[in-house]
mmCIF file of C-alpha atoms and ligand atoms in Angstrom:
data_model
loop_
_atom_site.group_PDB
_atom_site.id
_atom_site.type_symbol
_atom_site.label_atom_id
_atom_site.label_comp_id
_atom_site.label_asym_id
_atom_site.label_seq_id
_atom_site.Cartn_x
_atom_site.Cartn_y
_atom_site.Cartn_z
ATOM 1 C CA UNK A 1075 -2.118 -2.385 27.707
ATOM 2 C CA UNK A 1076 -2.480 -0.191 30.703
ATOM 3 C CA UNK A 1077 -6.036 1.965 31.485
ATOM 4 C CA UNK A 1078 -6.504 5.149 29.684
ATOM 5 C CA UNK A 1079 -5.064 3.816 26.868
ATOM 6 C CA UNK A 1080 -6.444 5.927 23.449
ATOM 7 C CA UNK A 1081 -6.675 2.664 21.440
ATOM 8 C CA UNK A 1082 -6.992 -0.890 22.473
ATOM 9 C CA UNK A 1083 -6.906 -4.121 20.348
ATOM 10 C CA UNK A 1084 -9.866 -5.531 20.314
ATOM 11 C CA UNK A 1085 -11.547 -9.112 18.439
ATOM 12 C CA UNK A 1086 -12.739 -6.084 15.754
ATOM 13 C CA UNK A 1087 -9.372 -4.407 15.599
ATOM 14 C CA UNK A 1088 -8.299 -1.386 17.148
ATOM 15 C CA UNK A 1089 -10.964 0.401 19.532
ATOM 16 C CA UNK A 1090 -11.035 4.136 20.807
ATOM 17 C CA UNK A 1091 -12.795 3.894 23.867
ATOM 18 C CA UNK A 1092 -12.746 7.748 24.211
ATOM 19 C CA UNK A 1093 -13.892 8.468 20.924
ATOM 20 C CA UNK A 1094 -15.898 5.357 20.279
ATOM 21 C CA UNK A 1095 -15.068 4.662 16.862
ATOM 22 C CA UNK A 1096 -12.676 1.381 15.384
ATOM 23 C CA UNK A 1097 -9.434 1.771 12.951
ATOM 24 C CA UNK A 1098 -9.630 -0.804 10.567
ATOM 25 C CA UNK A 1099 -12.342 -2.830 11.564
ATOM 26 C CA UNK A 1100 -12.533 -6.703 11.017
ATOM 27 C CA UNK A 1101 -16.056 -6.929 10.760
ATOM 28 C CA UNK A 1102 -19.174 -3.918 10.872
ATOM 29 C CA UNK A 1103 -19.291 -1.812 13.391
ATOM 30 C CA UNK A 1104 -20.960 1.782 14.181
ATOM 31 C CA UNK A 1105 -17.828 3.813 13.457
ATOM 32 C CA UNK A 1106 -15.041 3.150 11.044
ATOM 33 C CA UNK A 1107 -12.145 5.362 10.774
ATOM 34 C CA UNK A 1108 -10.460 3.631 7.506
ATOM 35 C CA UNK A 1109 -6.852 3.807 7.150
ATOM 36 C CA UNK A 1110 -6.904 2.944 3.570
ATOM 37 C CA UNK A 1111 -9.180 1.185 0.770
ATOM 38 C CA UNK A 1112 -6.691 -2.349 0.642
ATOM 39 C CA UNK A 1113 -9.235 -5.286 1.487
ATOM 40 C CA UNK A 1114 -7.352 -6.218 4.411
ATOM 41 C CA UNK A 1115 -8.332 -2.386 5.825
ATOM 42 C CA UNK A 1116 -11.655 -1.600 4.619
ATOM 43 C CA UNK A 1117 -14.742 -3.590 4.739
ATOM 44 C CA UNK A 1118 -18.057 -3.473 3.671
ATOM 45 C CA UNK A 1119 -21.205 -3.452 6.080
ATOM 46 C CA UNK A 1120 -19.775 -0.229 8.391
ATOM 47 C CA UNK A 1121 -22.428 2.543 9.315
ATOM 48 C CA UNK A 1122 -20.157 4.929 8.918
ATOM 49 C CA UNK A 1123 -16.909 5.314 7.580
ATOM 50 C CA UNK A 1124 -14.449 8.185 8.206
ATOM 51 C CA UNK A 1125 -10.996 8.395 5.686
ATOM 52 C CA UNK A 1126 -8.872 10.614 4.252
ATOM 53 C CA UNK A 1127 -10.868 12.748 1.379
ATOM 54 C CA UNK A 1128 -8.179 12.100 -1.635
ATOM 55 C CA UNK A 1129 -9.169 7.813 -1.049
ATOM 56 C CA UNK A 1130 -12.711 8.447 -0.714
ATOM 57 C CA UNK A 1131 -13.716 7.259 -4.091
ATOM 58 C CA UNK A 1132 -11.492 4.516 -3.810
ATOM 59 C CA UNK A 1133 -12.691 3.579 -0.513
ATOM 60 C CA UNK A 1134 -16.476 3.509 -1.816
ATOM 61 C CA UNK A 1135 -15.056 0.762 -4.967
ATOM 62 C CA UNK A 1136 -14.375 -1.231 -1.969
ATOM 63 C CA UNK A 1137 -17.026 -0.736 0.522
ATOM 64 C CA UNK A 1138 -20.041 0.232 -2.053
ATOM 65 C CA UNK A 1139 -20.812 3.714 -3.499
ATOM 66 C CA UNK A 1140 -24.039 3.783 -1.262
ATOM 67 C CA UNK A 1141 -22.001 3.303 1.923
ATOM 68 C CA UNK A 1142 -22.174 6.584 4.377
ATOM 69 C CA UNK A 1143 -18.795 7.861 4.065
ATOM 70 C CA UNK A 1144 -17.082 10.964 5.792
ATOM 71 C CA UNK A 1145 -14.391 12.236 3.446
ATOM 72 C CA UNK A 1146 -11.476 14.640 5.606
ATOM 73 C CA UNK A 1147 -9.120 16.718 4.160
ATOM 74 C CA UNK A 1148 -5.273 15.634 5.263
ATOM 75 C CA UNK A 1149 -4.484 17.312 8.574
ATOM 76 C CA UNK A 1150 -8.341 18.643 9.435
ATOM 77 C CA UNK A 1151 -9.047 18.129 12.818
ATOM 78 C CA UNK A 1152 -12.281 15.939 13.215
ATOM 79 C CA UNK A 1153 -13.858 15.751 16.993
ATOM 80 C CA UNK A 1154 -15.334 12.267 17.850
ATOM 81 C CA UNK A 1155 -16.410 11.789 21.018
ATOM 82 C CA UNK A 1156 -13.540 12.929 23.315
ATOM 83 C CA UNK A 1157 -10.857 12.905 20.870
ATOM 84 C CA UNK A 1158 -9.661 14.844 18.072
ATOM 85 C CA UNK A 1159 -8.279 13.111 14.706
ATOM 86 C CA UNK A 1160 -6.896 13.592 11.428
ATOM 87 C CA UNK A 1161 -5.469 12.454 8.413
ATOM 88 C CA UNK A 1162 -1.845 12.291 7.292
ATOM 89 C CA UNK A 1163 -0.145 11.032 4.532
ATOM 90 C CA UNK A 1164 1.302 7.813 4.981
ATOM 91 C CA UNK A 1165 3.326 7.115 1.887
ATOM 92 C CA UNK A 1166 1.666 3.564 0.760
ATOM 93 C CA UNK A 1167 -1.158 4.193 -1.687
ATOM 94 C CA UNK A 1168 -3.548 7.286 -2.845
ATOM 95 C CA UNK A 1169 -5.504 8.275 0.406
ATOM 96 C CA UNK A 1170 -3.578 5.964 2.731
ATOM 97 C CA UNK A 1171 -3.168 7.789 5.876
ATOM 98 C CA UNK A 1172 -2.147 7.713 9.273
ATOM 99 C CA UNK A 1173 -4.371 8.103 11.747
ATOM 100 C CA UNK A 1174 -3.448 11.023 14.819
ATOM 101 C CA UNK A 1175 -5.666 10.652 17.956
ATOM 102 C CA UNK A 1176 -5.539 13.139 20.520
ATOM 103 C CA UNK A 1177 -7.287 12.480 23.516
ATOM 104 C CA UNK A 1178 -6.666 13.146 27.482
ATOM 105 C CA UNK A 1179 -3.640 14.903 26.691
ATOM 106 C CA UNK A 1180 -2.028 12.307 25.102
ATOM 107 C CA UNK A 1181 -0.958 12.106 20.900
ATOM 108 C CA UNK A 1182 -1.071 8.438 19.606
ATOM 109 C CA UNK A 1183 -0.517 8.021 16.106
ATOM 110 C CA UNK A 1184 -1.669 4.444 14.224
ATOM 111 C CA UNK A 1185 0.495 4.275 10.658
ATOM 112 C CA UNK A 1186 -2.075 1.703 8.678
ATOM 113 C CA UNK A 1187 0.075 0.162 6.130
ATOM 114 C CA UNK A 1188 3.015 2.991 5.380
ATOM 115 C CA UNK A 1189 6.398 3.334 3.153
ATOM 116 C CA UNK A 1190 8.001 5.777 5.393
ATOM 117 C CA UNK A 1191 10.587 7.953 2.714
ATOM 118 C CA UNK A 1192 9.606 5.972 -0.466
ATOM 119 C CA UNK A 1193 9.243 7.944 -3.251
ATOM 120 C CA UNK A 1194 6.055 6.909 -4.859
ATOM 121 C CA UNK A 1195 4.630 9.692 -7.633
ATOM 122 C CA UNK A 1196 1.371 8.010 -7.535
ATOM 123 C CA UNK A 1197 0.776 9.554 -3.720
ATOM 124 C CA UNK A 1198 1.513 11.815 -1.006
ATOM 125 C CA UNK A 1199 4.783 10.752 1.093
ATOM 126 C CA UNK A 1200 4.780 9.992 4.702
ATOM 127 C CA UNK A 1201 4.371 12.715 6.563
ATOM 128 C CA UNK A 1202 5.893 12.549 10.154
ATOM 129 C CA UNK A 1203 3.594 13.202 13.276
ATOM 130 C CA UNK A 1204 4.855 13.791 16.755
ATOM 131 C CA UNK A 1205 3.564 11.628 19.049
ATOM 132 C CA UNK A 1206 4.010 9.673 22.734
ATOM 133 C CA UNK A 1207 2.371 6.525 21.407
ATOM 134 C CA UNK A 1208 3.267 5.389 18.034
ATOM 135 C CA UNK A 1209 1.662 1.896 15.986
ATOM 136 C CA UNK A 1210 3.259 0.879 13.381
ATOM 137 C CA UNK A 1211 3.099 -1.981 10.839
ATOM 138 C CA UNK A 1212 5.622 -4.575 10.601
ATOM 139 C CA UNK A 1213 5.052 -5.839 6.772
ATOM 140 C CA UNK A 1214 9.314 -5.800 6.645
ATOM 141 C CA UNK A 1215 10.397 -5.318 9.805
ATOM 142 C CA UNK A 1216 13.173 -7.719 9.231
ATOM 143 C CA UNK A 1217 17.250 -6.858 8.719
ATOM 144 C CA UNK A 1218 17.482 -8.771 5.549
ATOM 145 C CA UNK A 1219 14.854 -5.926 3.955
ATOM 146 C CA UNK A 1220 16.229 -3.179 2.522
ATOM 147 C CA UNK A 1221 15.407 -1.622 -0.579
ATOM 148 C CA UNK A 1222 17.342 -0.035 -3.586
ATOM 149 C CA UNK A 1223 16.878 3.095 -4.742
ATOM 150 C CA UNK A 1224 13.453 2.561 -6.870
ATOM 151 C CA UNK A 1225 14.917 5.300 -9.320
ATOM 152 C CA UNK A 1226 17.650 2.447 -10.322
ATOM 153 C CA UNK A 1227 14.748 0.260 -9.876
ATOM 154 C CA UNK A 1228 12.893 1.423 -12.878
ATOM 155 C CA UNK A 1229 16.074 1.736 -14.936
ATOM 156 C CA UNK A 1230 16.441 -2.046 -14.363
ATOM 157 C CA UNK A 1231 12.962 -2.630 -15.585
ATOM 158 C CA UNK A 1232 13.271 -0.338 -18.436
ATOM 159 C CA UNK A 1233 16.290 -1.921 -19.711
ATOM 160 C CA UNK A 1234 14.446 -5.380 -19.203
ATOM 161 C CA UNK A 1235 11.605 -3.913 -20.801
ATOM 162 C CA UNK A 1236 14.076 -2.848 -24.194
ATOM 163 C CA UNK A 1237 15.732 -5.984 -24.029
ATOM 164 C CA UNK A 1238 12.630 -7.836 -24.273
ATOM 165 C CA UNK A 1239 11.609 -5.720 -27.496
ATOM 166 C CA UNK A 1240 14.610 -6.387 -28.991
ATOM 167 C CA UNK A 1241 13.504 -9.939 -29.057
ATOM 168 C CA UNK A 1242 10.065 -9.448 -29.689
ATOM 169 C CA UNK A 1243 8.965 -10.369 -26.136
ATOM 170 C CA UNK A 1244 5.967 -9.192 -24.381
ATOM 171 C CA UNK A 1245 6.732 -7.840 -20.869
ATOM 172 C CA UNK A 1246 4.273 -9.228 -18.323
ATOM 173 C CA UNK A 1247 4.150 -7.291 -14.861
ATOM 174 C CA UNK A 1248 1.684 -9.300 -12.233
ATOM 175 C CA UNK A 1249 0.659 -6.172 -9.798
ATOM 176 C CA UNK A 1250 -1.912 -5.841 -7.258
ATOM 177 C CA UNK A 1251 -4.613 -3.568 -8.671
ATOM 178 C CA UNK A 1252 -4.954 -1.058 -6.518
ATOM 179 C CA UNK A 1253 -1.674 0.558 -5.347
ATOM 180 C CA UNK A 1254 1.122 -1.440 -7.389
ATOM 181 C CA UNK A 1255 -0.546 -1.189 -10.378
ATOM 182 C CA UNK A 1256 -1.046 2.785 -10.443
ATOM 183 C CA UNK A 1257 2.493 3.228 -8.505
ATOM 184 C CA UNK A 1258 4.144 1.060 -11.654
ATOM 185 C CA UNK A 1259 1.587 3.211 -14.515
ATOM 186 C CA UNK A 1260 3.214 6.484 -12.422
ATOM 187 C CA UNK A 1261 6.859 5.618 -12.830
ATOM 188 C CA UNK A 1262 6.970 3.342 -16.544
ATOM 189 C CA UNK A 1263 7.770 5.645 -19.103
ATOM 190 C CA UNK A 1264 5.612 5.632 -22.032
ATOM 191 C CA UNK A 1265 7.816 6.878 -24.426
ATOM 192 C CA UNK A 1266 9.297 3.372 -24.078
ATOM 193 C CA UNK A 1267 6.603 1.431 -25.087
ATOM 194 C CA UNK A 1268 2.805 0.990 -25.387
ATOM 195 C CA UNK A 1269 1.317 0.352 -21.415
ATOM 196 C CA UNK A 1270 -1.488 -1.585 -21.247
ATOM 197 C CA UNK A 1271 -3.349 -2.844 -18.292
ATOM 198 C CA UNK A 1272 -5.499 -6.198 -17.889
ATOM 199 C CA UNK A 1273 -7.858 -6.914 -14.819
ATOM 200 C CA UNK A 1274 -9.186 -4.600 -12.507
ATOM 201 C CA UNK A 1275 -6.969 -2.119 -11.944
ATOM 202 C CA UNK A 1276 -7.584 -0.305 -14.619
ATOM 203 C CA UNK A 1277 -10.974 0.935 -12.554
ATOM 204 C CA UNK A 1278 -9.277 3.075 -9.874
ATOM 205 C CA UNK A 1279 -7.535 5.196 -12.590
ATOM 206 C CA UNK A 1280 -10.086 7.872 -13.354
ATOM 207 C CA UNK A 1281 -9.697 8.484 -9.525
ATOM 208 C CA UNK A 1282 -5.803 8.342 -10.213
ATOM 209 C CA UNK A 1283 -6.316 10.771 -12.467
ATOM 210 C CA UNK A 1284 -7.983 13.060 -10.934
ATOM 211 C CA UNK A 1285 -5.689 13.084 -8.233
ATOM 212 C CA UNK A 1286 -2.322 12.969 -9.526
ATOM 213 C CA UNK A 1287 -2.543 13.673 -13.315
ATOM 214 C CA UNK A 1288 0.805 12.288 -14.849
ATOM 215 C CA UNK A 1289 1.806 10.949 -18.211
ATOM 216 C CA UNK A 1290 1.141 7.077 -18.301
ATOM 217 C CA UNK A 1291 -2.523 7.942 -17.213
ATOM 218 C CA UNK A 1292 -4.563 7.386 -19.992
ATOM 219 C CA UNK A 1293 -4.143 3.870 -20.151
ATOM 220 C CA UNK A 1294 -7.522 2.219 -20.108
ATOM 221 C CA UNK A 1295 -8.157 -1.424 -19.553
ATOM 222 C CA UNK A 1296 -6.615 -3.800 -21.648
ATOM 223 C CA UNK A 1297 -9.103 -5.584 -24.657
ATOM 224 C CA UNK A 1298 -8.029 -8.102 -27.607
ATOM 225 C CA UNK A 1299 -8.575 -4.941 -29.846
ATOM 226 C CA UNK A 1300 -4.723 -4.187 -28.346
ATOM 227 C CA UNK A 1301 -3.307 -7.229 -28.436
ATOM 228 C CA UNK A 1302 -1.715 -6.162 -32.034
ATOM 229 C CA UNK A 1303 -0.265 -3.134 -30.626
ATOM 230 C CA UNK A 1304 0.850 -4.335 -27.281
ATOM 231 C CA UNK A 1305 2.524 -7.893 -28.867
ATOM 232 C CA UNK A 1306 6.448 -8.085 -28.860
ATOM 233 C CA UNK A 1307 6.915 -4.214 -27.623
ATOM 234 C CA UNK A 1308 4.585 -3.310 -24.976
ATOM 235 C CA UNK A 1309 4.352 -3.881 -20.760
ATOM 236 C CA UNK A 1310 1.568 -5.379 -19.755
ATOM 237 C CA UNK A 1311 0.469 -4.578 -16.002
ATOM 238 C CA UNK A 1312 -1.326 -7.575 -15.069
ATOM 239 C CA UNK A 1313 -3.823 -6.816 -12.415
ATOM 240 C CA UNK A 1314 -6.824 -9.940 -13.220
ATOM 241 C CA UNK A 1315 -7.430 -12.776 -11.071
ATOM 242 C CA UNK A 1316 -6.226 -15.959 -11.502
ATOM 243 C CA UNK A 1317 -8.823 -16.893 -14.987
ATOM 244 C CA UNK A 1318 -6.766 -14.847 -17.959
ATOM 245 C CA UNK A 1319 -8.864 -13.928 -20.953
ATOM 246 C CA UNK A 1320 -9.461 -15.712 -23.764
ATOM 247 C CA UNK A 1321 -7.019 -13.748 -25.731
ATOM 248 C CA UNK A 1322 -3.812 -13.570 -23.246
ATOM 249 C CA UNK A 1323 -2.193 -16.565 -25.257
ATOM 250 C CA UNK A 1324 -2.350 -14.364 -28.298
ATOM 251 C CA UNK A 1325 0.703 -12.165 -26.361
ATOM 252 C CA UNK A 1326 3.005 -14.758 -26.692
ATOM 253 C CA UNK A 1327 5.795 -14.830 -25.934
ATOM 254 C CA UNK A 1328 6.156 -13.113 -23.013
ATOM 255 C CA UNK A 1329 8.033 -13.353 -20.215
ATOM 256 C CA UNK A 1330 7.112 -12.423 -16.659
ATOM 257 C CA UNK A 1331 8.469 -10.286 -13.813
ATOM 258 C CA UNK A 1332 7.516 -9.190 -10.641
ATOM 259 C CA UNK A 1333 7.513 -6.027 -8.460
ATOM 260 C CA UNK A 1334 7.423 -6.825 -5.032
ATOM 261 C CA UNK A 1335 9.062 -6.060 -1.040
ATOM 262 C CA UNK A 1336 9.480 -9.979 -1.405
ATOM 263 C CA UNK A 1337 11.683 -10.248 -4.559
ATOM 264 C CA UNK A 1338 14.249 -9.534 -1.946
ATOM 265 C CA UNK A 1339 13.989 -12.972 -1.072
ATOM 266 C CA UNK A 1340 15.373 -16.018 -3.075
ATOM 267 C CA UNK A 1341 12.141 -18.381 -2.137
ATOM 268 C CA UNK A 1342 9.547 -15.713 -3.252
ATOM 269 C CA UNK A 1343 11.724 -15.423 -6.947
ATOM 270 C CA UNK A 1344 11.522 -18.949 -7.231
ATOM 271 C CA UNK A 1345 7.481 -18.961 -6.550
ATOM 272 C CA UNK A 1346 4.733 -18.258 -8.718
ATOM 273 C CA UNK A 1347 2.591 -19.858 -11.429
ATOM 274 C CA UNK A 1348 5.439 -19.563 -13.851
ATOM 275 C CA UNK A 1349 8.954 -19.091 -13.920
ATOM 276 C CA UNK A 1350 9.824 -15.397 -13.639
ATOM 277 C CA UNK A 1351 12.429 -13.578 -16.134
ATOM 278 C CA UNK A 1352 13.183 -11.402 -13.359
ATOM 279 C CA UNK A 1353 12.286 -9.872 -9.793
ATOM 280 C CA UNK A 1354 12.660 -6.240 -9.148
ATOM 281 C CA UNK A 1355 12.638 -5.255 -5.579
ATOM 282 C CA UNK A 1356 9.874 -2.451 -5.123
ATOM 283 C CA UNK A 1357 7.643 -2.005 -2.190
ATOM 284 C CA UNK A 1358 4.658 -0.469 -1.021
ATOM 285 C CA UNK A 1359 5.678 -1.017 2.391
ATOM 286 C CA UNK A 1360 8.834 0.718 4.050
ATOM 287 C CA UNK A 1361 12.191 -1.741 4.681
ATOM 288 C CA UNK A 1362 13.923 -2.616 7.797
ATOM 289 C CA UNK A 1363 15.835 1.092 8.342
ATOM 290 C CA UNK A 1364 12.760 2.617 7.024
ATOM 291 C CA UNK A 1365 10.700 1.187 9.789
ATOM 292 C CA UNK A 1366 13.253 2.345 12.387
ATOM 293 C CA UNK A 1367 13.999 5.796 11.084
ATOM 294 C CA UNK A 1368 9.650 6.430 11.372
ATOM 295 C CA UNK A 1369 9.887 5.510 14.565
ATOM 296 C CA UNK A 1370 12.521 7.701 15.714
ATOM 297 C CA UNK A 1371 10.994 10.626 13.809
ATOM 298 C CA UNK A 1372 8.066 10.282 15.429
ATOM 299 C CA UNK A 1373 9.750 11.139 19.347
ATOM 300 C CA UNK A 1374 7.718 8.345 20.436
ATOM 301 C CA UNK A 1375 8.779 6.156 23.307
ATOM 302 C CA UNK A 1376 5.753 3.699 23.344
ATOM 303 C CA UNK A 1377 5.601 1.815 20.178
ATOM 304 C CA UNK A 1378 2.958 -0.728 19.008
ATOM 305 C CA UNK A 1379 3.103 -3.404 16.463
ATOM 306 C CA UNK A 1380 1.118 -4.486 14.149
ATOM 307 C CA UNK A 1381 0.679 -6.193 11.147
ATOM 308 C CA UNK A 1382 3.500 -8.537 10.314
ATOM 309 C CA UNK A 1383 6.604 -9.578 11.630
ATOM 310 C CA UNK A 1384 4.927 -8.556 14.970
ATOM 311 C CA UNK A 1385 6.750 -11.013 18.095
ATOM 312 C CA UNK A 1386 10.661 -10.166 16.171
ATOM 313 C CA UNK A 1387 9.659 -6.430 15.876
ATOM 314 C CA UNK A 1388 8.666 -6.133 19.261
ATOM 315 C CA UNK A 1389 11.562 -7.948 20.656
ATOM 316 C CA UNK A 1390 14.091 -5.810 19.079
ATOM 317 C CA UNK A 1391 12.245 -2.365 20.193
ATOM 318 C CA UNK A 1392 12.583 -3.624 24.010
ATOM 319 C CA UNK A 1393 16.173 -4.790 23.639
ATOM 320 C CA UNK A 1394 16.324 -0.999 21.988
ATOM 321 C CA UNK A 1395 15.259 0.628 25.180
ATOM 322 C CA UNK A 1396 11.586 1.168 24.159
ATOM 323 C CA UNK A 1397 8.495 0.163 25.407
ATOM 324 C CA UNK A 1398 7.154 -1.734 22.856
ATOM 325 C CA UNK A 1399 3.762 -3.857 22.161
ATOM 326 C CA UNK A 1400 2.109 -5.985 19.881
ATOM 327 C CA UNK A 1401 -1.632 -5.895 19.181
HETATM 328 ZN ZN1 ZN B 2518 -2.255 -1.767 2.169
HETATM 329 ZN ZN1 ZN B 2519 -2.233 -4.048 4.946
#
């Protein structure tokens, strides 16, 4: 890193030396500017947290409703300390945003997690920012990734999904709860089938709701009172830790699929508590050409990265003519 850098990695995570606040932060500190409300982003104990206004209440399930937090609208300019931010849009969950910091007449932009041109109902796409510095995560930042169309995505699973009926099979969907869960509930289409969802993520939807509306919305958490109408015919979105209720057996049989970035991969098919029916190929997280094609949009020359498949990433930007970083 050279001086005058706008953010520095630091044993905390990123630092703004100019503005004095973290992105991200590992542990508590004075000033949190929150990318998103995914554990690995947002901790409890800050004194203040700063995020995008749409996440807020999602950001509070995670950090605790009597935390101080700063909601900003997307794109409102925010002075702290000697820099300017603000809030965009980038493509991964509700309220997960990029972070733009202007300071000393230079634009750095820090992605968080992102799925640069996804098309994900359940939130607002990537928006591209301009910038001379750009940080990006490396979830996928692989060749091998590259993801199909998720519109011929869901057909697959819908045609899984009425195959299974036809056999009186309960479809079971394993999903993290907040994100994958609502980004599934957003795209399934309830004329299909009765949705149901067990575990936790069921508690982000009235925020869901709010935000986006949508048809598969009024799911509520799953209880053995639906058991008889889910059995054989529905999609279960399984969002629980690893005890199941008391009742799960009751579903049988069902057979179990996953949604993931890593269904791309034969060894992450073959893993897992139980044998999976199938692996559909949907991410949260932009591919291989995705990654690129953000970091072209951007005009940025100096690219940082994080997250991931850091050391290979930042190989292949240098032998691309950039001057790239890890942190
Ligand atoms: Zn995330
Ligand atoms: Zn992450």
């Amino acid at each position: 890193m050279a001086r005058g850098d706008v953010l520095v990695p630091s044993a905390a995570g990123w630092y703004c030396p100019a503005g004095d606040f973290y992105i991200d932060p590992q542990r508590p500190v004075a000033r949190a500017v929150i990318t998103h409300a995914h554990a690995d982003h947002a901790r409890p104990g800050c004194s203040t947290y700063y995020c995008a206004a749409i996440g807020a209440p999602l950001l509070a399930l995670r950090v605790g409703v009597r935390a101080d937090i700063r909601p900003v609208a997307w794109r409102e300019p925010l002075a702290l300390g000697r820099t300017e931010i603000s809030f965009h849009p980038s493509g991964h969950m509700l309220g997960a945003a990029q972070i733009r910091v202007a300071a000393s007449d230079q634009v750095w932009v820090i992605t968080g997690d992102h799925n640069y041109g996804a098309v994900d109902p359940s939130c607002d796409p990537f928006e591209v920012v301009r910038c001379d510095v750009f940080i990006t995560e490396s979830t996928f930042a692989l060749p091998i990734f590259r993801w199909p169309d998720p519109a011929a995505v869901f057909a697959d699973i819908h045609h899984w999904w009425r195959s299974c009926q036809q056999r009186g099979v309960t479809c079971v969907i394993p999903a993290y709860p907040l994100g994958k869960t609502q980004r599934l509930l957003a795209s399934l289409d309830p004329a299909c089938g009765p949705l149901a969802i067990e575990g936790s993520g069921a508690d982000y939807l009235p925020t869901y709701r709010a935000a986006r509306g949508g048809p598969g919305w009024d799911c509520e958490r799953m209880t053995q009172a639906d058991v008889a109408r889910v059995k054989g015919r529905g999609l279960v979105l399984y969002s629980g830790a690893a005890a199941r209720p008391a009742w799960w057996e009751q579903l049988a049989p069902y057979a179990v699929a996953r949604a993931s970035g890593w269904m791309a991969t034969w060894k992450a098919r073959r893993g897992g508590r139980e044998p999976l029916a199938r692996g559909f190929v949907l991410s949260d997280h932009a591919d291989w050409p995705g990654l690129l094609a953000s970091i072209d949009a951007s005009g940025a020359r100096r690219i940082g990265v994080t997250h991931g498949q850091v050391d290979a990433f930042v190989r292949h930007l240098r032998a691309a003519g950039f001057d790239a970083f890890g942190g």
